[in-house]
XYZ file of C-alpha atoms in Angstrom:
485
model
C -23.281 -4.218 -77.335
C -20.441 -3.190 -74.852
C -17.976 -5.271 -73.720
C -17.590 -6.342 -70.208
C -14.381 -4.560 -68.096
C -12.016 -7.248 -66.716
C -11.469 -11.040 -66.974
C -14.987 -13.500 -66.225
C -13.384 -14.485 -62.925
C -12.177 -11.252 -61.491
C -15.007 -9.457 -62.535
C -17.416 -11.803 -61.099
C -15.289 -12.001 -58.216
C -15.265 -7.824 -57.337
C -18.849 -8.049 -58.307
C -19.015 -10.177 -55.098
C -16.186 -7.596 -52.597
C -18.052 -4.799 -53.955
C -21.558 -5.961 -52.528
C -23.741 -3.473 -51.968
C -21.179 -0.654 -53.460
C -23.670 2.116 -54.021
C -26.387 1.138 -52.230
C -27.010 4.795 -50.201
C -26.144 6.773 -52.891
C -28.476 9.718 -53.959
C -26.740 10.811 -56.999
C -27.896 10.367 -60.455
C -24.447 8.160 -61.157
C -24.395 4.553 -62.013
C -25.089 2.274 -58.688
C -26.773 5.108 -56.770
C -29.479 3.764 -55.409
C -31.037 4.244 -52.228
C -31.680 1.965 -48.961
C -35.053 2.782 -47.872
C -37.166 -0.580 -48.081
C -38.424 -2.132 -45.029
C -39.209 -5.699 -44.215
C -42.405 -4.955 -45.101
C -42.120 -3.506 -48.059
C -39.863 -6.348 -49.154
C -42.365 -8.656 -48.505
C -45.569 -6.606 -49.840
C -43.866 -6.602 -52.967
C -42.855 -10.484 -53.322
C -46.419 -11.009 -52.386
C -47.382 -8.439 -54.808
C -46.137 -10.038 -57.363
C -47.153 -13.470 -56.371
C -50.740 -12.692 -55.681
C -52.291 -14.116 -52.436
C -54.930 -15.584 -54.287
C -52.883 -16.756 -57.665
C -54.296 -20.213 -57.450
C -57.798 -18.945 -58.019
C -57.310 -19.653 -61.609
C -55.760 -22.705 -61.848
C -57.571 -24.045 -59.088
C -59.890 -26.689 -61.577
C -56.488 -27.637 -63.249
C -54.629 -28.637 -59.779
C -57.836 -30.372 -58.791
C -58.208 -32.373 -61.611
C -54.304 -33.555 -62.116
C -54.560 -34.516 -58.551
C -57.301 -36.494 -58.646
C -58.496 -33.949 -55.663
C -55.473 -33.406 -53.786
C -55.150 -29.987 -54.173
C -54.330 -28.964 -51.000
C -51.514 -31.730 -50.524
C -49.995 -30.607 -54.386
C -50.086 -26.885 -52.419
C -48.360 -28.075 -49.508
C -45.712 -29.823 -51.615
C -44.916 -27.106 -54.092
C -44.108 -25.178 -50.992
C -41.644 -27.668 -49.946
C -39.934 -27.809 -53.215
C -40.288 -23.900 -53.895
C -38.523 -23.653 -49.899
C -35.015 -25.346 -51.705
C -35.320 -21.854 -54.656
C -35.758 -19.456 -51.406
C -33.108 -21.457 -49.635
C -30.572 -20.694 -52.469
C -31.571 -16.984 -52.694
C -31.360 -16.818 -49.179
C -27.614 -18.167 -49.284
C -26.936 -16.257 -52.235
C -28.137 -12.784 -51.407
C -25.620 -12.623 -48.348
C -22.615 -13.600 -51.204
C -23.769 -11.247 -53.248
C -25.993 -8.548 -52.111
C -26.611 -6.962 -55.267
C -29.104 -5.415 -57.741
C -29.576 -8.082 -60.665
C -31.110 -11.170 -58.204
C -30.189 -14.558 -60.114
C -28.134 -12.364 -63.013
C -25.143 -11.414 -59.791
C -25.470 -14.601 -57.951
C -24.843 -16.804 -61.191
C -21.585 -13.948 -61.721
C -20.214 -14.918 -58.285
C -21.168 -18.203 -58.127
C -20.266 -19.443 -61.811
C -18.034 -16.531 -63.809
C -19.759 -13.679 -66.071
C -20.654 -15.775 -68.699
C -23.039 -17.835 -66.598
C -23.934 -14.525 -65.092
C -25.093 -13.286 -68.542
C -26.831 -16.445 -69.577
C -29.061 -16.377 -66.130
C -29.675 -12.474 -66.250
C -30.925 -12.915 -70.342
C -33.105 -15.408 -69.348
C -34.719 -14.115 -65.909
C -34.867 -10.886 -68.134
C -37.283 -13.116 -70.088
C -39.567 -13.505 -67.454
C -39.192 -10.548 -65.956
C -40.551 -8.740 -68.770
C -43.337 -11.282 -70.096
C -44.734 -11.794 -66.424
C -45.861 -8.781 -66.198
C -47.185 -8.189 -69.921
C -49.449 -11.321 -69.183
C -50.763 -9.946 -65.627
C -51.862 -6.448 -67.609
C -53.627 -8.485 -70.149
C -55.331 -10.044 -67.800
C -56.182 -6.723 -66.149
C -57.391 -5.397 -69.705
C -59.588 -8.228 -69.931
C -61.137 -8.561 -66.570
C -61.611 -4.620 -66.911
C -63.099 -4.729 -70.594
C -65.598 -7.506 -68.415
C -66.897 -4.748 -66.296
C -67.021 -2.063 -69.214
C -67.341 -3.668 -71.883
C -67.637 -0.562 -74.535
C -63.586 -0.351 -73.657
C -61.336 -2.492 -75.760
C -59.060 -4.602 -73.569
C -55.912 -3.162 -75.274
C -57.149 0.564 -74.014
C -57.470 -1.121 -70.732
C -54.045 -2.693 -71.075
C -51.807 0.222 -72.349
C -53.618 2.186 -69.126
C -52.349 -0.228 -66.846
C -48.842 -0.067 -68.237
C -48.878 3.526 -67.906
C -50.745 4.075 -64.262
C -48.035 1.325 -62.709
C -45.033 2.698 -64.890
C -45.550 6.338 -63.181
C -45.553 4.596 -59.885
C -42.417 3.484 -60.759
C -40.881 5.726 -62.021
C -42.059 7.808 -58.468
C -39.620 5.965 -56.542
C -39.458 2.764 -54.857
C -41.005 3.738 -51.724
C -43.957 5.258 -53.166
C -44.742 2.198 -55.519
C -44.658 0.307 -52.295
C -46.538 2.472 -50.483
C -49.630 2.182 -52.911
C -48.511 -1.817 -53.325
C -49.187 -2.257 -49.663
C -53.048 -1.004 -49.852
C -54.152 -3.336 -53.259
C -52.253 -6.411 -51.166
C -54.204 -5.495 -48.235
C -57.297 -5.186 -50.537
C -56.357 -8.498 -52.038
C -55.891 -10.186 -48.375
C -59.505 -8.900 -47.310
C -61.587 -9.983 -49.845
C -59.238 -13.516 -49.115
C -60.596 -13.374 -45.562
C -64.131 -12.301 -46.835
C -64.279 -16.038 -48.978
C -62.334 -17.943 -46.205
C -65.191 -16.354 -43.558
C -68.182 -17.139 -45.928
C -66.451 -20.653 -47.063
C -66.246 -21.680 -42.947
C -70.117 -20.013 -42.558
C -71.151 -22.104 -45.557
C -69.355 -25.416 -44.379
C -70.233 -25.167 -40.533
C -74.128 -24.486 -41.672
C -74.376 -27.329 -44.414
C -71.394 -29.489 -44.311
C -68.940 -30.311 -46.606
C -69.216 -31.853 -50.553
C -67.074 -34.171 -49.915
C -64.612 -35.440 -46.533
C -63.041 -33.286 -44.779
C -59.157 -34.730 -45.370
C -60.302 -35.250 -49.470
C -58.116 -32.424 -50.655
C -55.031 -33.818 -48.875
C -55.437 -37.567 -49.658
C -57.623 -37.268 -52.692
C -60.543 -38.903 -53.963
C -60.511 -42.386 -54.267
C -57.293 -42.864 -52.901
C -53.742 -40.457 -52.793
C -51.780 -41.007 -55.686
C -48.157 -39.719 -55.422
C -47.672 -39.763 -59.324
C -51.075 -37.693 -60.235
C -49.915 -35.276 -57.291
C -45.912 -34.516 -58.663
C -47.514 -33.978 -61.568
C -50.090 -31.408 -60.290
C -47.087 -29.801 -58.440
C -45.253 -28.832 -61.580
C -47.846 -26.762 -62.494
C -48.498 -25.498 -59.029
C -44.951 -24.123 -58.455
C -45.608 -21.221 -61.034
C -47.569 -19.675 -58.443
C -44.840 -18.691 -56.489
C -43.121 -17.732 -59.534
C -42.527 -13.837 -58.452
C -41.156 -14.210 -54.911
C -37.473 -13.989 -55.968
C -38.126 -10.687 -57.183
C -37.521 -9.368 -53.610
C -33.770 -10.337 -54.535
C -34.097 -7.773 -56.634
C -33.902 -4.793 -54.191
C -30.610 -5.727 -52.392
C -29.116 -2.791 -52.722
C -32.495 -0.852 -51.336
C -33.217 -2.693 -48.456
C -32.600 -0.916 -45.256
C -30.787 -3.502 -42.970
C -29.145 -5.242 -45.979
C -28.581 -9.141 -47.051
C -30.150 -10.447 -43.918
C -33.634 -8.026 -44.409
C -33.561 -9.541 -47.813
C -32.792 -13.265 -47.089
C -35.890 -13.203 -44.006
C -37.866 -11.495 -46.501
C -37.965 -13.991 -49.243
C -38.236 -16.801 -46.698
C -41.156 -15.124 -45.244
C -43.163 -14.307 -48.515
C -42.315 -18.239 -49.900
C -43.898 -19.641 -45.840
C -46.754 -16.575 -45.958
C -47.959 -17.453 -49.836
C -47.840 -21.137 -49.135
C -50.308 -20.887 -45.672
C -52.842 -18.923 -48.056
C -52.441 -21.216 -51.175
C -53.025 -24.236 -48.797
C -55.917 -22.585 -46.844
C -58.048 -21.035 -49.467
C -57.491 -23.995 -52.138
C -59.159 -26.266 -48.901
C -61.817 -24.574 -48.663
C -62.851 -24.616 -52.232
C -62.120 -28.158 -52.733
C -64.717 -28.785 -49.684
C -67.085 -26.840 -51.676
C -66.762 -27.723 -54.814
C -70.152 -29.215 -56.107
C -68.350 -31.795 -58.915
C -65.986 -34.179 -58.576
C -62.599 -34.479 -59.337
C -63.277 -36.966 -61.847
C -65.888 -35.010 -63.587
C -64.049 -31.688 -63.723
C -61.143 -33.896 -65.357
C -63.626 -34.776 -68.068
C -64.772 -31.360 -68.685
C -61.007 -29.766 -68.998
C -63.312 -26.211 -70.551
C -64.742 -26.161 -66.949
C -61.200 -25.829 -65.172
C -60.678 -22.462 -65.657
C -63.747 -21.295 -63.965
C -63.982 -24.155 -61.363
C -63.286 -21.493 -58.225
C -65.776 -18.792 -59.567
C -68.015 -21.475 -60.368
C -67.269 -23.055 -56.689
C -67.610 -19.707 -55.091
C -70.667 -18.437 -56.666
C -72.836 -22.055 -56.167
C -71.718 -22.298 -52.556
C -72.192 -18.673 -51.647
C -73.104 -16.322 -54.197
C -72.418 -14.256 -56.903
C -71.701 -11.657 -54.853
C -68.358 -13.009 -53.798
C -67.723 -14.436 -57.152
C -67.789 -10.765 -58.823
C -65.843 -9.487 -55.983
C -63.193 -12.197 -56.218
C -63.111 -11.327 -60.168
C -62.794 -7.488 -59.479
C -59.663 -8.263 -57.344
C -58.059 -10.812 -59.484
C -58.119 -7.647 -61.944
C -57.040 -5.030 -59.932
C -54.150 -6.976 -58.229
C -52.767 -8.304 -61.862
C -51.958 -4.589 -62.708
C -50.164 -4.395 -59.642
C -48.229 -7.341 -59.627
C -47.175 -6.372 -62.899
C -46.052 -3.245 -60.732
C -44.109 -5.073 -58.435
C -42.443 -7.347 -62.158
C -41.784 -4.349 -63.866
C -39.712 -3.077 -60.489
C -37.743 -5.846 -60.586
C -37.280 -5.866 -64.287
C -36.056 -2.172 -63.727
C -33.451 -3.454 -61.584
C -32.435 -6.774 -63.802
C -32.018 -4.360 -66.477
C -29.935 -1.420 -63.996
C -27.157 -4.020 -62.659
C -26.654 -5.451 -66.415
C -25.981 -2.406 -67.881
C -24.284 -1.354 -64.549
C -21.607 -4.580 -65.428
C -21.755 -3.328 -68.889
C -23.962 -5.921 -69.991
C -26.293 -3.993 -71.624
C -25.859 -0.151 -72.806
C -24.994 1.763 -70.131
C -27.543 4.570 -70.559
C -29.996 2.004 -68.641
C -27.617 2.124 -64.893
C -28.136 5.968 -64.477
C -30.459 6.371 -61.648
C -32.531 9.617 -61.192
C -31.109 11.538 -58.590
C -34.864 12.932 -56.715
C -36.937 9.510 -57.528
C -33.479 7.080 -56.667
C -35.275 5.221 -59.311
C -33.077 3.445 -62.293
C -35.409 5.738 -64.334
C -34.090 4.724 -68.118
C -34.181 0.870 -66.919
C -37.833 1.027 -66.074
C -38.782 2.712 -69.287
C -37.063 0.048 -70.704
C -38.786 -2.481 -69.322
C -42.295 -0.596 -69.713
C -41.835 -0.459 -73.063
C -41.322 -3.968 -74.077
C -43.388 -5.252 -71.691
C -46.219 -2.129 -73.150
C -45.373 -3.482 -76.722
C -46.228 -7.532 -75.765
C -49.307 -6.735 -74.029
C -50.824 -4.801 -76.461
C -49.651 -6.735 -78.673
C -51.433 -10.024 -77.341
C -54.696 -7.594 -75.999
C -55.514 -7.061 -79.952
C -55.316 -11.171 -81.006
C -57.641 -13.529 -79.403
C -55.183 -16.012 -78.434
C -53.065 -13.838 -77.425
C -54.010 -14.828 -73.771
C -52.749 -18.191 -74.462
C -49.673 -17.439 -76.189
C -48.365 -15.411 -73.481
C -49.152 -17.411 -70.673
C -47.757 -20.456 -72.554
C -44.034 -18.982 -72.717
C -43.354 -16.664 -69.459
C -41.960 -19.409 -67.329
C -39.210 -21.656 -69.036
C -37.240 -18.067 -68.424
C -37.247 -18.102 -65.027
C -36.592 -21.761 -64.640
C -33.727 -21.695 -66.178
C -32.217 -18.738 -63.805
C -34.000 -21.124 -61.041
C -31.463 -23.883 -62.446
C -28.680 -21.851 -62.631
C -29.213 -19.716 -59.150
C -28.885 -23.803 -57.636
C -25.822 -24.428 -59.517
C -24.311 -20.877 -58.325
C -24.738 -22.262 -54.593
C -22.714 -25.194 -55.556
C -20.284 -23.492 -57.586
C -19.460 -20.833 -54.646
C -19.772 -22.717 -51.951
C -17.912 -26.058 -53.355
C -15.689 -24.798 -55.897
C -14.478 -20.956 -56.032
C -14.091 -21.070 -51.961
C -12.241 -24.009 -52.220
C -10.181 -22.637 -54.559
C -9.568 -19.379 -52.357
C -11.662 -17.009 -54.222
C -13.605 -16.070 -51.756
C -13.577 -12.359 -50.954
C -11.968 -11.329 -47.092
C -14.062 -9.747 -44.679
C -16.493 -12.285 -44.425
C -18.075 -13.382 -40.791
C -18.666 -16.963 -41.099
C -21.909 -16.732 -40.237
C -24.127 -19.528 -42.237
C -24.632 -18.336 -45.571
C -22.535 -15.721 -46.013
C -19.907 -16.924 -48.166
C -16.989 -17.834 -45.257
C -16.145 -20.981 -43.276
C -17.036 -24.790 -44.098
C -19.860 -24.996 -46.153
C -22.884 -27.079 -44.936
C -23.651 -30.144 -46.945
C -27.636 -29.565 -46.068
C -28.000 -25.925 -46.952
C -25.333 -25.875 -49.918
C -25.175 -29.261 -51.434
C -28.395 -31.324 -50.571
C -30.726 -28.452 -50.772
C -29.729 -26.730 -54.109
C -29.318 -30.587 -55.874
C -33.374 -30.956 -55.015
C -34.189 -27.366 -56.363
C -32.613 -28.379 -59.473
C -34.220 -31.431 -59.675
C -37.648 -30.008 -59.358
C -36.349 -27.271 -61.879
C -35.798 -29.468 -64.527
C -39.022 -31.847 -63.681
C -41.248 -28.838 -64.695
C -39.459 -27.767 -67.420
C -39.581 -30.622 -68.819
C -43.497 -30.717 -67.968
C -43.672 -27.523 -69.828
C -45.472 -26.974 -73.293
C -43.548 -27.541 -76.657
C -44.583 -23.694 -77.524
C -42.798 -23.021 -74.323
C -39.407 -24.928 -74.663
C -39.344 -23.755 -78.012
C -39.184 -20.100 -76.997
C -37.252 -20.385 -74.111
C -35.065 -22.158 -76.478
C -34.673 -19.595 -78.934
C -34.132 -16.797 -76.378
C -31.395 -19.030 -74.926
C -29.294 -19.143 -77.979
C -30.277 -15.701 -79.369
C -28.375 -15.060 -75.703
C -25.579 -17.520 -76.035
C -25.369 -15.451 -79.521
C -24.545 -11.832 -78.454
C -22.522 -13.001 -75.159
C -20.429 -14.411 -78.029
C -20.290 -11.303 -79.779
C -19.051 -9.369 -76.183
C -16.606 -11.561 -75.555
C -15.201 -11.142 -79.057
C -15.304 -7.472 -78.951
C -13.203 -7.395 -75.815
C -10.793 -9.789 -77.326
C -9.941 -7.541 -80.118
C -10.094 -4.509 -77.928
């Protein structure tokens, strides 16, 4: 593995001063590429990626932890997912960058911690999307059954990887109609749902999911809400595409704040509405934990019809091969400003000079991400074991994107590293920093960080685990090679 060029400080530090260095470039040289994303694309591919209807299937789950809260567990997730977008949002302007978490940890922390938040994010970035085109595969081997769902699978890897590899404007071109197919068969349920409830009333009262049944209980909530806050998992990959976004760090920081307020309005809504029509009980679904799964197809189809219950399954399918679109983008990118910083081999941070596309980053990321989800599509768990380890990854780079926001705005400013040229403007890496924004706000995001790892399965700490040291491991190895050299 290369070595890195220049000490963990300095380099960390001109990581920052350079900023978008190479962001309009059309050339096929490292840190060419090109600023052509809108607002909206930024946002059509953080909700891409989140899915506006990802708590469809851990709707039963939610319900039953929260002893029917689910609306209220929505509501706070979004509060405690608002102190992660906060932090990018600070973050981005310091460091408006490629990379997301991997450059903000560099300028925030040194290269080491840089490394160690870029190998883990990697982790998620690249298992994310293998378990969103299994579940593609299998929703698709559903419909035709006489297709194995590993057929299915490898066709969604390749279909979204040639998008890719098109360019980023044309991936978000094609994004932006399957998230606008997504968002109408949304409003199709949330129209029948209101029919349904106006005509015949509700199951149970109408405040239920947002007190509960029986009572609220604040413990059997929290808990709900560490599971709930994977759903946004995905948002942050809008970080990703700093150094595409037409109108730079400020497009980017609005855009993740956006997608984090726009995701949270449809979680709440639609997650209502089903918990009004839900024909059991929160108690009963809790003792039938095989029915949780399927409670919001089950929901849907008893209190309007199968209809809308195949056509919510047919979109759940299509949109997990293109959110895996939107994760293997940003895994492109995690991989192209890594091997940019000589992180990884250097082959990967050439950028193809007619897509502006890190072209040997993406197939990269395809492959391993091709190689896990066929992988899992041909074992009968492999479902389970996937989903079970995708998201200690990105909590960890969560963790560490908090403790960048503390370490730049509390300790490398103070000690005069900031970079000149700054404004001042909130945010941006100049002037006093704020104890809300950069002290308060990053200490709760960690906090709920490390409640849900800790929440998370043995299988999933264990991996996470492993990946961790296998990292700690060859960052080791770097910094001995430049040593010697």
């Amino acid at each position: 593995m290369p070595g890195t060029s220049g000490s963990g400080e300095e380099g960390a530090a001109d990581g920052v001063a350079d900023g978008a260095a190479g962001g309009g470039a059309d050339s096929g040289a490292p840190g060419a590429l090109r600023r052509t994303l809108t607002f909206r694309d930024l946002l059509v591919y953080g909700l891409l990626f989140i899915a506006p209807m990802a708590p469809v299937g851990i709707f039963g789950t939610l319900q039953a932890r929260s002893h029917g809260a689910v609306t209220a567990v929505y509501l706070v997730a979004t509060l405690a997912m608002a102190c992660t977008a906060s932090s990018y949002a600070q973050m981005v302007r310091v460091a408006p960058r490629a990379g997301s978490v991997y450059a903000y940890a560099r300028a925030g922390l040194g290269e080491g911690a840089g490394f160690v938040a870029g190998w883990m994010a990697m982790l998620d970035y690249l298992l994310i999307p293998a378990v969103a085109y299994l579940f593609s595969g299998i929703a698709l081997h559903a419909l035709v059954p006489a297709v194995h769902p590993w057929v299915w699978t490898a066709l969604a890897v390749v279909v979204t990887t040639l998008l890719n590899l098109a360019g980023v404007r044309t991936a978000a071109r094609v994004g932006f109609a399957v998230l606008a197919m997504e968002i109408v068969v949304l409003a199709v349920f949330v129209v029948s749902a209101v029919v349904v409830l106006v005509a015949h009333g509700a199951q149970r009262g109408w405040a239920a999911p947002l007190t509960g049944e029986g009572g609220f209980s604040v413990g059997a909530v929290l808990s709900a809400v560490s599971v709930a806050v994977l759903s946004y998992l995905g948002f942050d990959a809008i970080a990703s595409f700093a150094e595409e976004a037409g109108g730079g760090a400020d497009r980017v920081a609005r855009a993740l704040l956006t997608c984090l307020v726009v995701a949270g309005v449809l979680f709440a809504v639609q997650t209502y509405l089903a918990a009004l029509l839900m024909p059991v009980s929160a108690a009963e679904l809790a003792a039938r934990p095989a029915e949780q799964g399927t409670a919001f197809y089950a929901t849907v189809d008893s209190a309007v019809g199968g209809w809308l219950r195949d056509l919510v399954a047919v979109s759940k399918a299509v949109g997990a091969a293109f959110a895996a679109l939107a994760g293997q983008a940003a895994a492109g990118r995690l991989l192209f400003a890594m091997a940019r910083d000589r992180r990884l081999p250097g082959a990967m941070s050439k950028v193809d000079a007619a897509s502006g596309a890190p072209r040997r980053a993406l197939l990269g990321a395809a492959m391993v991400t091709l190689v896990a989800a066929v992988g899992a599509a041909r074992r009968d768990d492999g479902l389970d074991q996937l989903s079970s380890i995708v998201n200690v990854g990105a909590l960890t780079a969560f963790g560490l994107l908090h403790a960048s926001v503390l370490g730049w705005f509390w300790i490398r400013g103070r000690r005069g590293d900031r970079r000149p040229g700054r404004s001042g403007a909130p945010g941006d890496g100049a002037g006093a920093p704020s104890l809300l924004w950069h002290a308060v706000v990053p200490l709760l995001g960690l906090a709920v960080v490390i409640a849900v790892v800790v929440e998370a399965s043995a299988t999933a700490q264990l991996v996470g685990g492993v990946w961790l040291v296998v990292g700690l491991v060859v960052l080791a190895v770097q910094y001995g090679g430049r040593a010697r050299a």
